[in-house]
Short mmCIF file of C-alpha atoms in Angstrom, two decimals:
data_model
loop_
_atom_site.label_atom_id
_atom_site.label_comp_id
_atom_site.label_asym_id
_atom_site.label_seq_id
_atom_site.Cartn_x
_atom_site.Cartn_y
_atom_site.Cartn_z
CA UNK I 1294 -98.96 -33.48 -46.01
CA UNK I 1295 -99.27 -33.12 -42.12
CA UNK I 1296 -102.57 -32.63 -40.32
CA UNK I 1297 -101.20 -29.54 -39.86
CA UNK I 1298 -100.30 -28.63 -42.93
CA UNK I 1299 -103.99 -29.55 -43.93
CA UNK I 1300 -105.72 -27.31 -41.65
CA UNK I 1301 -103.66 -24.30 -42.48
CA UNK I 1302 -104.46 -24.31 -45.97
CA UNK I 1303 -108.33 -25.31 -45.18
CA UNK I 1304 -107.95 -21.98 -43.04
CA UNK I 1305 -106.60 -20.29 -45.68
CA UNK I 1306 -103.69 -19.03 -43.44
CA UNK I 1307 -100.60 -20.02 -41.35
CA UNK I 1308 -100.96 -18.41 -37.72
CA UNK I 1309 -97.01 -17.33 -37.18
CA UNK I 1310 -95.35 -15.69 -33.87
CA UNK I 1311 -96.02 -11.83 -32.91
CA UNK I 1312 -93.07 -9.61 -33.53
CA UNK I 1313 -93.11 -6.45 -34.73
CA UNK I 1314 -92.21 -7.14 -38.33
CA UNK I 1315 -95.28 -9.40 -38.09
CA UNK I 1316 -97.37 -6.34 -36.58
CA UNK I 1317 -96.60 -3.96 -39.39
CA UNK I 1318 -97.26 -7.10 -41.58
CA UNK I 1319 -100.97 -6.98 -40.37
CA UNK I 1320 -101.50 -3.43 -39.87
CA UNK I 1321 -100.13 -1.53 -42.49
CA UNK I 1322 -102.69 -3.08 -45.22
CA UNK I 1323 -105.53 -1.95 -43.06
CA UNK I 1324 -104.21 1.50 -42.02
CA UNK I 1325 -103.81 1.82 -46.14
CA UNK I 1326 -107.57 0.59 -45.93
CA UNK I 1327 -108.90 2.52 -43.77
CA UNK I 1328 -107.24 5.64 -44.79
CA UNK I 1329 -109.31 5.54 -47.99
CA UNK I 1330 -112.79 5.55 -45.47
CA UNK I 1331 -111.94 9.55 -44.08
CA UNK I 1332 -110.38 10.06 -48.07
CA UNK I 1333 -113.84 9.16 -48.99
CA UNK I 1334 -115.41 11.96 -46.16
CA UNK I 1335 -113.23 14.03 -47.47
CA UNK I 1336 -113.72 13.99 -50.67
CA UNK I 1337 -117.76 14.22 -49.94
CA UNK I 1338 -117.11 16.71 -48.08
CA UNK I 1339 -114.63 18.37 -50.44
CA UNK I 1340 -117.57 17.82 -53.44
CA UNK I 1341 -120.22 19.26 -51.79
CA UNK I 1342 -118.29 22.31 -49.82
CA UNK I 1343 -117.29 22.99 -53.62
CA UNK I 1344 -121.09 23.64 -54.48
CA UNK I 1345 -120.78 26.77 -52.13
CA UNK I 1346 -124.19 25.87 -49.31
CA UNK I 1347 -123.03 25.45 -46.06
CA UNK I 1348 -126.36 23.68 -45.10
CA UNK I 1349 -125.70 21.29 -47.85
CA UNK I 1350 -122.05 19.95 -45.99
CA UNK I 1351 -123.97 20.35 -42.60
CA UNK I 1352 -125.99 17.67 -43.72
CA UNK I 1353 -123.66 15.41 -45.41
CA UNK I 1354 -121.85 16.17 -41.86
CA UNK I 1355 -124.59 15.14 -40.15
CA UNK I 1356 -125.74 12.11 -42.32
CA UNK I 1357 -122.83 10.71 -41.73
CA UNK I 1358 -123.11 10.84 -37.75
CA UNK I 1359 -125.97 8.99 -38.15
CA UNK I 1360 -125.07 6.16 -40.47
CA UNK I 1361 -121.96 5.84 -38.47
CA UNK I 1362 -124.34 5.71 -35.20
CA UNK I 1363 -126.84 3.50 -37.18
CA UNK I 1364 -124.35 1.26 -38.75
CA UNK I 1365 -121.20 1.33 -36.02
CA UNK I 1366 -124.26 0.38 -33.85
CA UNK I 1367 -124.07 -3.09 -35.63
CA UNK I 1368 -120.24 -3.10 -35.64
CA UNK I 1369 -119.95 -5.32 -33.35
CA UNK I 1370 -120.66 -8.00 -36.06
CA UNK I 1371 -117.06 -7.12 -37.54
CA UNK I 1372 -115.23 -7.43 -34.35
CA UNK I 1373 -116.86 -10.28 -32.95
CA UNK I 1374 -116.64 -12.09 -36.32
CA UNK I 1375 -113.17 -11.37 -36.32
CA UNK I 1376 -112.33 -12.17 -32.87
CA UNK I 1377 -114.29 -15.41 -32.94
CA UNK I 1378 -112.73 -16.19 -36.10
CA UNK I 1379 -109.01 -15.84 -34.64
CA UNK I 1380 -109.72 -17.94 -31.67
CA UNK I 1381 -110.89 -20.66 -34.17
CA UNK I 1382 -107.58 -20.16 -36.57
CA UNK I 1383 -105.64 -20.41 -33.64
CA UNK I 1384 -106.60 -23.60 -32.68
CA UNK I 1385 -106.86 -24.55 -36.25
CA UNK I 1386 -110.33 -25.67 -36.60
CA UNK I 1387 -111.64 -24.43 -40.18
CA UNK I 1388 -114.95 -25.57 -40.03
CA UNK I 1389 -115.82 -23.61 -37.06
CA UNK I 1390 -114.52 -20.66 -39.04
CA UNK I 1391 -116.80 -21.38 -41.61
CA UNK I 1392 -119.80 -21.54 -39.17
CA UNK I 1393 -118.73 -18.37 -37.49
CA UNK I 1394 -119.16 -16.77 -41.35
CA UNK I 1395 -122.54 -18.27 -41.86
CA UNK I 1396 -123.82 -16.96 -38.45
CA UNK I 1397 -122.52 -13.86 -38.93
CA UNK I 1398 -124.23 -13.24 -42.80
CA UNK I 1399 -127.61 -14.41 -41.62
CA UNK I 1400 -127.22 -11.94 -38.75
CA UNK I 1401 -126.55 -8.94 -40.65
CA UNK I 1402 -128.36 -9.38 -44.10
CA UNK I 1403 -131.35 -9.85 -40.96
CA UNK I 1404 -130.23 -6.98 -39.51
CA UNK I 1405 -129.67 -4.79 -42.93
CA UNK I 1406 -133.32 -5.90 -43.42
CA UNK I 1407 -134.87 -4.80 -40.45
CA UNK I 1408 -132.90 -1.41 -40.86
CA UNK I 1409 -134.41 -0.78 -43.99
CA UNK I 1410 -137.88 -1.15 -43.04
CA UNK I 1411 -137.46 0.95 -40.06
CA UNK I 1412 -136.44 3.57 -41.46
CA UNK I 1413 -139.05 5.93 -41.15
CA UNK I 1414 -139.07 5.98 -37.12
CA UNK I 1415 -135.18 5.76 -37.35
CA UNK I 1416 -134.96 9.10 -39.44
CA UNK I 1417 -137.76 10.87 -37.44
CA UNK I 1418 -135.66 10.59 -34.11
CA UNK I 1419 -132.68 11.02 -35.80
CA UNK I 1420 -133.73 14.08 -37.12
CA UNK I 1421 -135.66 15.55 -34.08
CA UNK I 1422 -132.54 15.07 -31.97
CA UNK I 1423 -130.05 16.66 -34.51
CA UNK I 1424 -131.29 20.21 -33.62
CA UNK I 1425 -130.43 21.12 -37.15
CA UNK I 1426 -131.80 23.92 -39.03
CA UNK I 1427 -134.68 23.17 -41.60
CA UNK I 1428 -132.11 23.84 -44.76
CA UNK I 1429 -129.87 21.38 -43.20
CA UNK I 1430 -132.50 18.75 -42.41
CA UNK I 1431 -134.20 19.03 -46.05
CA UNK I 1432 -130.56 18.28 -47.43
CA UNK I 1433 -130.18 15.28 -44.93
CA UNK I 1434 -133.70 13.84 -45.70
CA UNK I 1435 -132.83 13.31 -49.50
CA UNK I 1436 -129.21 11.58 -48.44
CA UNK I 1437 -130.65 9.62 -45.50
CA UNK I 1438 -133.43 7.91 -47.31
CA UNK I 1439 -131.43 6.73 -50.29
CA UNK I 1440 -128.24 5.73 -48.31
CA UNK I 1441 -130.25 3.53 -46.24
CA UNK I 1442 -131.20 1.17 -48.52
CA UNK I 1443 -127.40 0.11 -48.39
CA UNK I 1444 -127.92 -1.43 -44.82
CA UNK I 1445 -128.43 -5.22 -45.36
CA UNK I 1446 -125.03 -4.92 -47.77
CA UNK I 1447 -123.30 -2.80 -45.11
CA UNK I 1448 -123.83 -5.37 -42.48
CA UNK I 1449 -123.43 -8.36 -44.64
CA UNK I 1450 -119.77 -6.42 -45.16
CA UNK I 1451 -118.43 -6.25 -41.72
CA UNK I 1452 -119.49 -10.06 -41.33
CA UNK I 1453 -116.93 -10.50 -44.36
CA UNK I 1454 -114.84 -8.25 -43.57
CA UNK I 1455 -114.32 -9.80 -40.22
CA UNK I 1456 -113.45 -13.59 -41.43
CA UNK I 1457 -111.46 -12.20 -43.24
CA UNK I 1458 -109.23 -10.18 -40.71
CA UNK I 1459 -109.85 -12.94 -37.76
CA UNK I 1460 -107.53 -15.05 -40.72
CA UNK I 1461 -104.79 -12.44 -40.99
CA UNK I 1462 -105.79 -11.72 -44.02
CA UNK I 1463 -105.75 -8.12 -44.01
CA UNK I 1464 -104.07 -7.86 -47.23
CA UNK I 1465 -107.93 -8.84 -48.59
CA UNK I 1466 -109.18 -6.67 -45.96
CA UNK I 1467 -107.43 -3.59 -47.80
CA UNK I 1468 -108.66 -4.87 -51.03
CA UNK I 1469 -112.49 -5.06 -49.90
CA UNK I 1470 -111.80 -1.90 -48.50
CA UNK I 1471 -110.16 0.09 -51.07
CA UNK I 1472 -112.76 -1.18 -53.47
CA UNK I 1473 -115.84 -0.28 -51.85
CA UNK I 1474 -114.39 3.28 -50.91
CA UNK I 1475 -112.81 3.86 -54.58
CA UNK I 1476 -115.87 2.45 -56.05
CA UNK I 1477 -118.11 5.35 -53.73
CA UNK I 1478 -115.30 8.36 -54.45
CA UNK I 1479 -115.87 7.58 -57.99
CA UNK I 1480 -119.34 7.86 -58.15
CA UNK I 1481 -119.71 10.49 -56.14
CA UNK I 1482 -117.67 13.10 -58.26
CA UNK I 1483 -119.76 11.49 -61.11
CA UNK I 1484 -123.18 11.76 -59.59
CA UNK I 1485 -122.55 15.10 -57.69
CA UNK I 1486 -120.43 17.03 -59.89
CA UNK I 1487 -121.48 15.86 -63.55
CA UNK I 1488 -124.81 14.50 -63.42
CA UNK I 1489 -125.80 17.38 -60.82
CA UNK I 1490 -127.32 15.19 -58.14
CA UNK I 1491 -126.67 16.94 -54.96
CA UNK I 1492 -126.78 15.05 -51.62
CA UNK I 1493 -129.07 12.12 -53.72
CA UNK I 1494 -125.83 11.36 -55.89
CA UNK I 1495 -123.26 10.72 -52.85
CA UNK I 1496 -126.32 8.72 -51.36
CA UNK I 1497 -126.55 6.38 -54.18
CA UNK I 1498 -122.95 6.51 -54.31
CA UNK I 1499 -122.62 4.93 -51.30
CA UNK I 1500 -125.80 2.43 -52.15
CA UNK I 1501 -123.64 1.00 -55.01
CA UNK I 1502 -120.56 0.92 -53.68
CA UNK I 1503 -121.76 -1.29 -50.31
CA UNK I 1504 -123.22 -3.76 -52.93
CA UNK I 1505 -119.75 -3.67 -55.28
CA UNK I 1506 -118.31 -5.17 -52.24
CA UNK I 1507 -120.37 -7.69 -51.02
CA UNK I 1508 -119.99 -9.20 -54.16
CA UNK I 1509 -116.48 -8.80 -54.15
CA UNK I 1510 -116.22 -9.93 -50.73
CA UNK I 1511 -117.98 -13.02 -51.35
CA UNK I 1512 -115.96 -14.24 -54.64
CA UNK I 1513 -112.61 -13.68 -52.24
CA UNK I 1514 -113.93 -15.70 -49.25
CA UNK I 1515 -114.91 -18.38 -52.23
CA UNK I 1516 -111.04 -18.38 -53.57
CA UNK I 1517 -109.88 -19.08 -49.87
CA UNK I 1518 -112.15 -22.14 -49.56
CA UNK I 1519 -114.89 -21.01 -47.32
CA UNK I 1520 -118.02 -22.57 -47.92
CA UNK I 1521 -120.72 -20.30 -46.04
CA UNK I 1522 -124.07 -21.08 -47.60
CA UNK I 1523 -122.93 -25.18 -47.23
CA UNK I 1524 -122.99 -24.93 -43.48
CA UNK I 1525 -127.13 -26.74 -42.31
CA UNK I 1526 -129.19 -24.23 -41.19
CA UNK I 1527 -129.26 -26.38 -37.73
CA UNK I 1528 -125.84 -25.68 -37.22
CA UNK I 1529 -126.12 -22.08 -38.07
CA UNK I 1530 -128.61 -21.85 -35.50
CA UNK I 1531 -126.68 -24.48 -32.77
CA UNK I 1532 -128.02 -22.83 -29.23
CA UNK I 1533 -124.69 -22.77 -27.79
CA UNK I 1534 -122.77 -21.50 -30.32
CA UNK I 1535 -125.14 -18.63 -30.90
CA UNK I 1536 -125.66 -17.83 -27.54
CA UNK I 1537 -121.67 -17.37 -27.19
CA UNK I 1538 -121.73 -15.02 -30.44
CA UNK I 1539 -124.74 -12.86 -29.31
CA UNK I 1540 -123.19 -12.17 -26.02
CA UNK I 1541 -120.16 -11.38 -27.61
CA UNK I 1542 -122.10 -8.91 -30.15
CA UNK I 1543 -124.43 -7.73 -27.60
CA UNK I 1544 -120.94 -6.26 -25.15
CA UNK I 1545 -119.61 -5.11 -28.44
CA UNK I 1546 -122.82 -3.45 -29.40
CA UNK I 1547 -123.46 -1.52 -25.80
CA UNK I 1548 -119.76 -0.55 -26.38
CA UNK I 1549 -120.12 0.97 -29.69
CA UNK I 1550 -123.57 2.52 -29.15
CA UNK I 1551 -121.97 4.08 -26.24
CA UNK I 1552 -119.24 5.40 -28.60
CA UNK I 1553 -121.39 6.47 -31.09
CA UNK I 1554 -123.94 8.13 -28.56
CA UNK I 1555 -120.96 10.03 -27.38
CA UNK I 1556 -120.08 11.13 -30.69
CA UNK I 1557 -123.81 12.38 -31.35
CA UNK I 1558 -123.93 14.11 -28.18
CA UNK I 1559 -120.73 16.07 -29.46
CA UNK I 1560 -122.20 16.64 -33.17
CA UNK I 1561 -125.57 17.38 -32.29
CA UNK I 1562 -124.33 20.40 -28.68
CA UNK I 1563 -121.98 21.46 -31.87
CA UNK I 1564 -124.86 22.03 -34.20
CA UNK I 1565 -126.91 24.01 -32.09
CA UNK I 1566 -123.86 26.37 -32.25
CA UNK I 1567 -124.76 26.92 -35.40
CA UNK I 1568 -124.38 26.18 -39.32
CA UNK I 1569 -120.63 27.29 -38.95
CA UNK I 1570 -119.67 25.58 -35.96
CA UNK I 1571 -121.63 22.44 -37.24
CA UNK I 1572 -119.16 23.04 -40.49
CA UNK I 1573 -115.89 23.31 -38.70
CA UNK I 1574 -116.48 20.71 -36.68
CA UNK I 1575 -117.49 18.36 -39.72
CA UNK I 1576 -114.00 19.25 -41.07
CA UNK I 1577 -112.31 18.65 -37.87
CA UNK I 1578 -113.46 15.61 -37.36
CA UNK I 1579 -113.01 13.80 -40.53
CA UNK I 1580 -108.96 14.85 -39.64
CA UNK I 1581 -109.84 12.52 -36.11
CA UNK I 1582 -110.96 9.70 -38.67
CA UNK I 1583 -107.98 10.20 -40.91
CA UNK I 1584 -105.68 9.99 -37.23
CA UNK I 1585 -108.39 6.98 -35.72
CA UNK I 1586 -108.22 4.64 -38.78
CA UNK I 1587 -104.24 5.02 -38.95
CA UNK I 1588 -104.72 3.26 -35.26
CA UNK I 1589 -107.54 1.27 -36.36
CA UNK I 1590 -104.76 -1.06 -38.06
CA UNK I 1591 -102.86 -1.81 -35.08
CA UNK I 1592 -106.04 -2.47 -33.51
CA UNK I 1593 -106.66 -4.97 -36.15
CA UNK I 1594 -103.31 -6.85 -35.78
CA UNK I 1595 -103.92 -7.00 -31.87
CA UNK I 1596 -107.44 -8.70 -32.39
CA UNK I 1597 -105.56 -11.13 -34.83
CA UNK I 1598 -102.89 -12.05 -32.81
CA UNK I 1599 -104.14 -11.96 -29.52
CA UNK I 1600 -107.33 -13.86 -30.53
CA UNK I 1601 -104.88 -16.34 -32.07
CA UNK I 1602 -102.74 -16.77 -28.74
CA UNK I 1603 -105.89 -17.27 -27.11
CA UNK I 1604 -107.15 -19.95 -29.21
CA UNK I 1605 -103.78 -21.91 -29.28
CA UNK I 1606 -103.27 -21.24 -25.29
CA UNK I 1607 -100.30 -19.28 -26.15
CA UNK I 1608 -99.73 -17.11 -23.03
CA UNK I 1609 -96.11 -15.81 -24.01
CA UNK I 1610 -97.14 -15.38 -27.49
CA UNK I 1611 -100.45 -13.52 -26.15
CA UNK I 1612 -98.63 -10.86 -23.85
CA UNK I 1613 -96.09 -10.43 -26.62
CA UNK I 1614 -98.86 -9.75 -29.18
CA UNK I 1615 -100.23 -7.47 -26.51
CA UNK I 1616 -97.61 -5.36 -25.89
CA UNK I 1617 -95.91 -5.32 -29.50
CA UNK I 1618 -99.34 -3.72 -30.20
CA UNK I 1619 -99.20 -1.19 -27.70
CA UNK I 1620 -96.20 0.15 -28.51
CA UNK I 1621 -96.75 0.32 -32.11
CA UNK I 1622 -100.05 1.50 -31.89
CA UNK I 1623 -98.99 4.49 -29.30
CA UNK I 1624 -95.98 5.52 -31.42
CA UNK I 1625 -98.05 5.91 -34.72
CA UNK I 1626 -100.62 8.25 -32.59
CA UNK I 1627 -98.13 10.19 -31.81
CA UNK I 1628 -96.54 10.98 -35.48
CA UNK I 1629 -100.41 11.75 -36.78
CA UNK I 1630 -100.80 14.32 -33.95
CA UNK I 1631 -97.19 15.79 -34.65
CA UNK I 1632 -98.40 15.98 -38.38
CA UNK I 1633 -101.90 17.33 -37.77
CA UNK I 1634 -100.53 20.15 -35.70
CA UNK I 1635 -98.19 21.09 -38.27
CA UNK I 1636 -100.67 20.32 -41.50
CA UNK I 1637 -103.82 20.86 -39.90
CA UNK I 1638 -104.76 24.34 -40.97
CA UNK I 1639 -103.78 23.83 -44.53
CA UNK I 1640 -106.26 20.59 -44.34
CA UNK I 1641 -108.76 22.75 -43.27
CA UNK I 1642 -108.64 24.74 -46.12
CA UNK I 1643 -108.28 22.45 -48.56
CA UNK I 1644 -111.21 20.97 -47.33
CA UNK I 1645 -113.67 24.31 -47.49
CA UNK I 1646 -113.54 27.76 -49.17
CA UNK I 1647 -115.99 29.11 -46.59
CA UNK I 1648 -113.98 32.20 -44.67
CA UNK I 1649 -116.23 31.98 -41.28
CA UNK I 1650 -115.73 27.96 -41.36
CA UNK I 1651 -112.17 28.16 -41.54
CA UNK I 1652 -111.42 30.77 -38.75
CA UNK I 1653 -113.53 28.74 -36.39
CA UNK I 1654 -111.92 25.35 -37.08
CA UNK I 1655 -108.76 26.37 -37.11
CA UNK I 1656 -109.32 27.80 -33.30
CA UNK I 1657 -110.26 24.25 -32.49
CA UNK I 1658 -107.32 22.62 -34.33
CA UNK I 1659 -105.50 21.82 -31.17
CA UNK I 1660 -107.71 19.82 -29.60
CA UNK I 1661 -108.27 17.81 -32.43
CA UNK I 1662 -105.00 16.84 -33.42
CA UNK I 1663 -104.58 15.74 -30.37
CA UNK I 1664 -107.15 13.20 -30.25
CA UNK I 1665 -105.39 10.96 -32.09
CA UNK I 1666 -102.51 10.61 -29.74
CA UNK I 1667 -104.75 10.40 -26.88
CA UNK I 1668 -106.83 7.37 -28.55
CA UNK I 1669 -103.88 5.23 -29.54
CA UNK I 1670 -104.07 3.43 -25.92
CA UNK I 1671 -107.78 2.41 -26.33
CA UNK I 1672 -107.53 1.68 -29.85
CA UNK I 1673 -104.68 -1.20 -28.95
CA UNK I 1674 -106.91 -2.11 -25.89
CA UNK I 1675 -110.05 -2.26 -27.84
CA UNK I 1676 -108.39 -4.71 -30.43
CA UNK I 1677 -106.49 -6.91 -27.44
CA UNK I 1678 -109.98 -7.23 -26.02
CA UNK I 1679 -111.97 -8.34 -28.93
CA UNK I 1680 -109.37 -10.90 -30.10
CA UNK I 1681 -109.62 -12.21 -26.46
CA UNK I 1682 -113.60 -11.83 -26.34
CA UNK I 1683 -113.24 -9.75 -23.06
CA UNK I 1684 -115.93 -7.85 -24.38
CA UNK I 1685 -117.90 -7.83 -21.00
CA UNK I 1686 -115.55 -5.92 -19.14
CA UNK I 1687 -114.83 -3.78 -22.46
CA UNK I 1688 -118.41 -3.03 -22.17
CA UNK I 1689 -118.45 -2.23 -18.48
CA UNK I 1690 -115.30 -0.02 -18.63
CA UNK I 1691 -117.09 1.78 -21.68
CA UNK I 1692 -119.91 2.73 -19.25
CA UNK I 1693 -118.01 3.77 -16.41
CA UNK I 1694 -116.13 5.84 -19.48
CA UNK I 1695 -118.95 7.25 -20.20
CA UNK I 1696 -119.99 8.37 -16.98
CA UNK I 1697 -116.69 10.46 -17.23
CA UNK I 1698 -117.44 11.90 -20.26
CA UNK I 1699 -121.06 13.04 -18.72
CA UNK I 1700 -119.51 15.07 -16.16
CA UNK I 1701 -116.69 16.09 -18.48
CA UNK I 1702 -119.84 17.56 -20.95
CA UNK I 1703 -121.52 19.27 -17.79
CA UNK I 1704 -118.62 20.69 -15.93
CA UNK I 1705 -118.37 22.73 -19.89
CA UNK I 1706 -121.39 23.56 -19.76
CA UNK I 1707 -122.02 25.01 -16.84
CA UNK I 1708 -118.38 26.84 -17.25
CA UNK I 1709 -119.27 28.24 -20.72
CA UNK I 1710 -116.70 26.50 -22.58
CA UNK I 1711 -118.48 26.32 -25.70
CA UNK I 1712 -117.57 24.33 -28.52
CA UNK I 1713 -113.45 23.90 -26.88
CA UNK I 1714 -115.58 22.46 -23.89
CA UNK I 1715 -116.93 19.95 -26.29
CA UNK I 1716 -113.40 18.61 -27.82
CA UNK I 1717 -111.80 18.65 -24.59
CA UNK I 1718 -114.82 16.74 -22.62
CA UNK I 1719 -114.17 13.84 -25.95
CA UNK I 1720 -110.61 13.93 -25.00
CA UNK I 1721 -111.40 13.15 -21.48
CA UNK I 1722 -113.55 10.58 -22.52
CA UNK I 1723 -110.79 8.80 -24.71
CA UNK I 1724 -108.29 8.88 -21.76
CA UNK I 1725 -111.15 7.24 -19.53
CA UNK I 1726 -111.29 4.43 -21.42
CA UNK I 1727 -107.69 3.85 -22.24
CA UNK I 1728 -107.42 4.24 -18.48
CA UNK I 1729 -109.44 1.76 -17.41
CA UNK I 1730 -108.92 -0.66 -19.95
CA UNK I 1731 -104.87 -0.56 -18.78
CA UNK I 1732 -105.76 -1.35 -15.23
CA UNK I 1733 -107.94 -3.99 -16.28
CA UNK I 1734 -105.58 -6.12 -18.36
CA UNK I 1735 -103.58 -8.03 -15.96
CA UNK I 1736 -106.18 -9.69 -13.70
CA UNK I 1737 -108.25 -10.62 -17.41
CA UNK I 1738 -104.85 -12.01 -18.85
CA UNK I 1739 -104.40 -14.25 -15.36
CA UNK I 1740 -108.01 -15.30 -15.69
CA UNK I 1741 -107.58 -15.85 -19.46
CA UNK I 1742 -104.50 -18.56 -19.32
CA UNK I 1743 -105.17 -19.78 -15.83
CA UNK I 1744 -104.69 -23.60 -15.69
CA UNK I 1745 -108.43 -25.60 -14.55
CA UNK I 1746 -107.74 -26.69 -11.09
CA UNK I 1747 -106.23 -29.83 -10.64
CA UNK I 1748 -104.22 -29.75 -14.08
#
């Protein structure tokens, strides 16, 4: 057997050309995977709509705004895992694979750890900022302070999840994923619906179904030959190499809490529209997540590939993978908007039997479906720069984005828009960063596969 014959089965994975039979390849498994994440809002959303308390889905709404700010916070563990990871499978070094795992685990069980016992100060902000009304915040306090207990298994899943992908693996990805989300939908009906637990049951629901995973996510990563907990603590915590991933999660982190910030300024102006504008919006934007995680797996397969290219100093193959993604990813946002805008008011009342909630989402439908359209460019961007760990610019593009958005929220303020001023200043915000991110690619590619001079 060739040396590198060896090393692709030690990595658990043969790094192959991008075309686009290849991108599908990688990101139809996850868009199948992540599908099941806004089928699982749904559904909670769907089970406790059903029990006929608007200030009951309010806070399930809002619970999950701030698990995803919370928890997406830390999801730069996943992406730098999994860009990390790809570099090292692309120049086909399997031990450092296997040290990226073992940094990443101790970082978020750490991190899950630290969550949980801050928890207290973390809901009383949360909480204060929400603006919510005191029937909506009694139902989130039950939810939040069972679901949180999930954190160090949460965390200890991107870390997995994220070997996994930076392999190409994403056929286990969609097996992790449709495990831990079938695994929650389950036990939610059952909690909820039979044993009468309220918000407490999709809570706990959630608790078990993080843990399911970890467990399952650890057997898998066993199978492929990954030996984690063998790697010497002294390696785990090598200065260099832990200085390179920190950076890498810190840009990813100021990125995402930017995101998420974003997203909380736009759930928590919504809710002090009121319980049915809170509502609508919940339903409107689990039809974004169902659009954003159809993207999400294009995303994926540009991290993969381009990460890759990057480590095997594959400059043609890199500004294929690029590209290929692009496309792919741009032409997919476009079919989920067509579909939303013809499907979108019959989702909405699938989703709730309230009267008031579904005349005021349906006059924000629009908007909405769009969104997904208008996010396909930064969603390919956002996985071209994480496989390439050009996550410093990704973060300083994200704040200039930002800034946009800022303006975007005051100029509807100040012009009474309402809650339609609120969709289309998160519009303007996802055009920002695709935007930017576009302009910024060439000179970071030149940079990227420049040769040292004197070569």
């Amino acid at each position: 057997m060739s040396l590198t014959a060896t090393a692709d089965s030690a990595l658990g994975v043969t790094p192959v050309p991008a075309t686009s039979r290849r991108i599908l390849a990688l990101a139809l498994p996850m868009t199948l995977a992540n599908v099941t994440t806004p089928l699982l809002g749904f559904v909670g959303a769907a089970v406790i709509g059903r029990l006929g308390d608007p200030a009951l889905l309010g806070a399930m709404a809002l619970g999950a705004v701030i698990f995803d700010a919370v928890f997406w916070s830390f999801g730069s563990l996943r992406m730098a895992t999994a860009g990390l990871t790809a570099q090292a499978v692309g120049a086909r070094d399997a031990g450092e694979v296997d040290r990226i795992l073992a940094r990443s685990l101790a970082a978020g069980l750490l991190v899950g750890l630290v969550i949980t016992a801050a928890q207290g100060p973390i809901a009383a902000g949360a909480f204060a900022l929400s603006g919510a009304s005191p029937a909506v915040i009694a139902g989130l306090a039950t939810y939040f302070h069972i679901r949180i207990f999930a954190a160090p298994f949460t965390l200890a899943n991107y870390a997995i999840l994220g070997s996994v992908l930076g392999r190409g693996r994403t056929d286990l990805g969609l097996l992790l994923q449709v495990a831990i989300n079938l695994v929650n939908i389950a036990l939610t009906l059952v909690l909820v619906l039979w044993a009468d637990l309220s918000v407490a049951g999709a809570g706990i629901a959630t608790l078990l179904a993080e843990a399911t995973g970890t467990a399952l996510g650890l057997l898998l990563l066993a199978r492929l030959g990954s030996r984690p907990f063998s790697v010497p603590f002294r390696v785990v915590r090598d200065p260099l190499a832990l200085a390179r991933m920190l950076s890498v999660n810190a840009d990813v982190m100021i990125r995402t809490l930017l995101l998420v910030g974003a997203i909380a300024l736009f759930s928590a102006l919504g809710a002090r529209s009121g319980d049915v504008v809170l509502a609508a919006n919940a339903v409107l934007w689990n039809l974004f997540l169902i659009g954003g995680f159809f993207l999400d797996g294009f995303a994926t397969a540009a991290e993969t590939l381009c990460g890759q290219a990057v480590g095997a100093r594959d400059e043609a193959g890199f500004r294929r993978a690029a590209r290929l993604s692009l496309v792919w990813c741009v032409a997919f946002g476009l079919a989920v908007a067509a579909l939303f805008l013809a499907f979108g008011a019959a989702f909405i009342d699938t989703v709730t039997t309230s009267p008031e909630v579904r005349e005021t989402a349906r006059a924000y439908l629009v908007p909405a479906a769009l969104a997904p359209l208008v996010a396909s460019v930064p969603f390919a961007y956002d996985g071209i720069y994480i496989g390439s760990t050009w996550t410093r610019a990704m973060r300083n593009l994200m704040i200039a984005a930002t800034g946009i958005y800022a303006v975007a929220i005051g100029l509807a303020h100040a012009g009474g828009f309402g809650n339609m001023g609120l969709w289309l200043a998160f519009l303007t915000l996802l055009a920002a960063r695709g935007a930017s991110q576009a302009l910024a690619y060439p000179g970071l590619a030149r940079r990227t596969f420049a040769k040292p001079s004197g070569a």
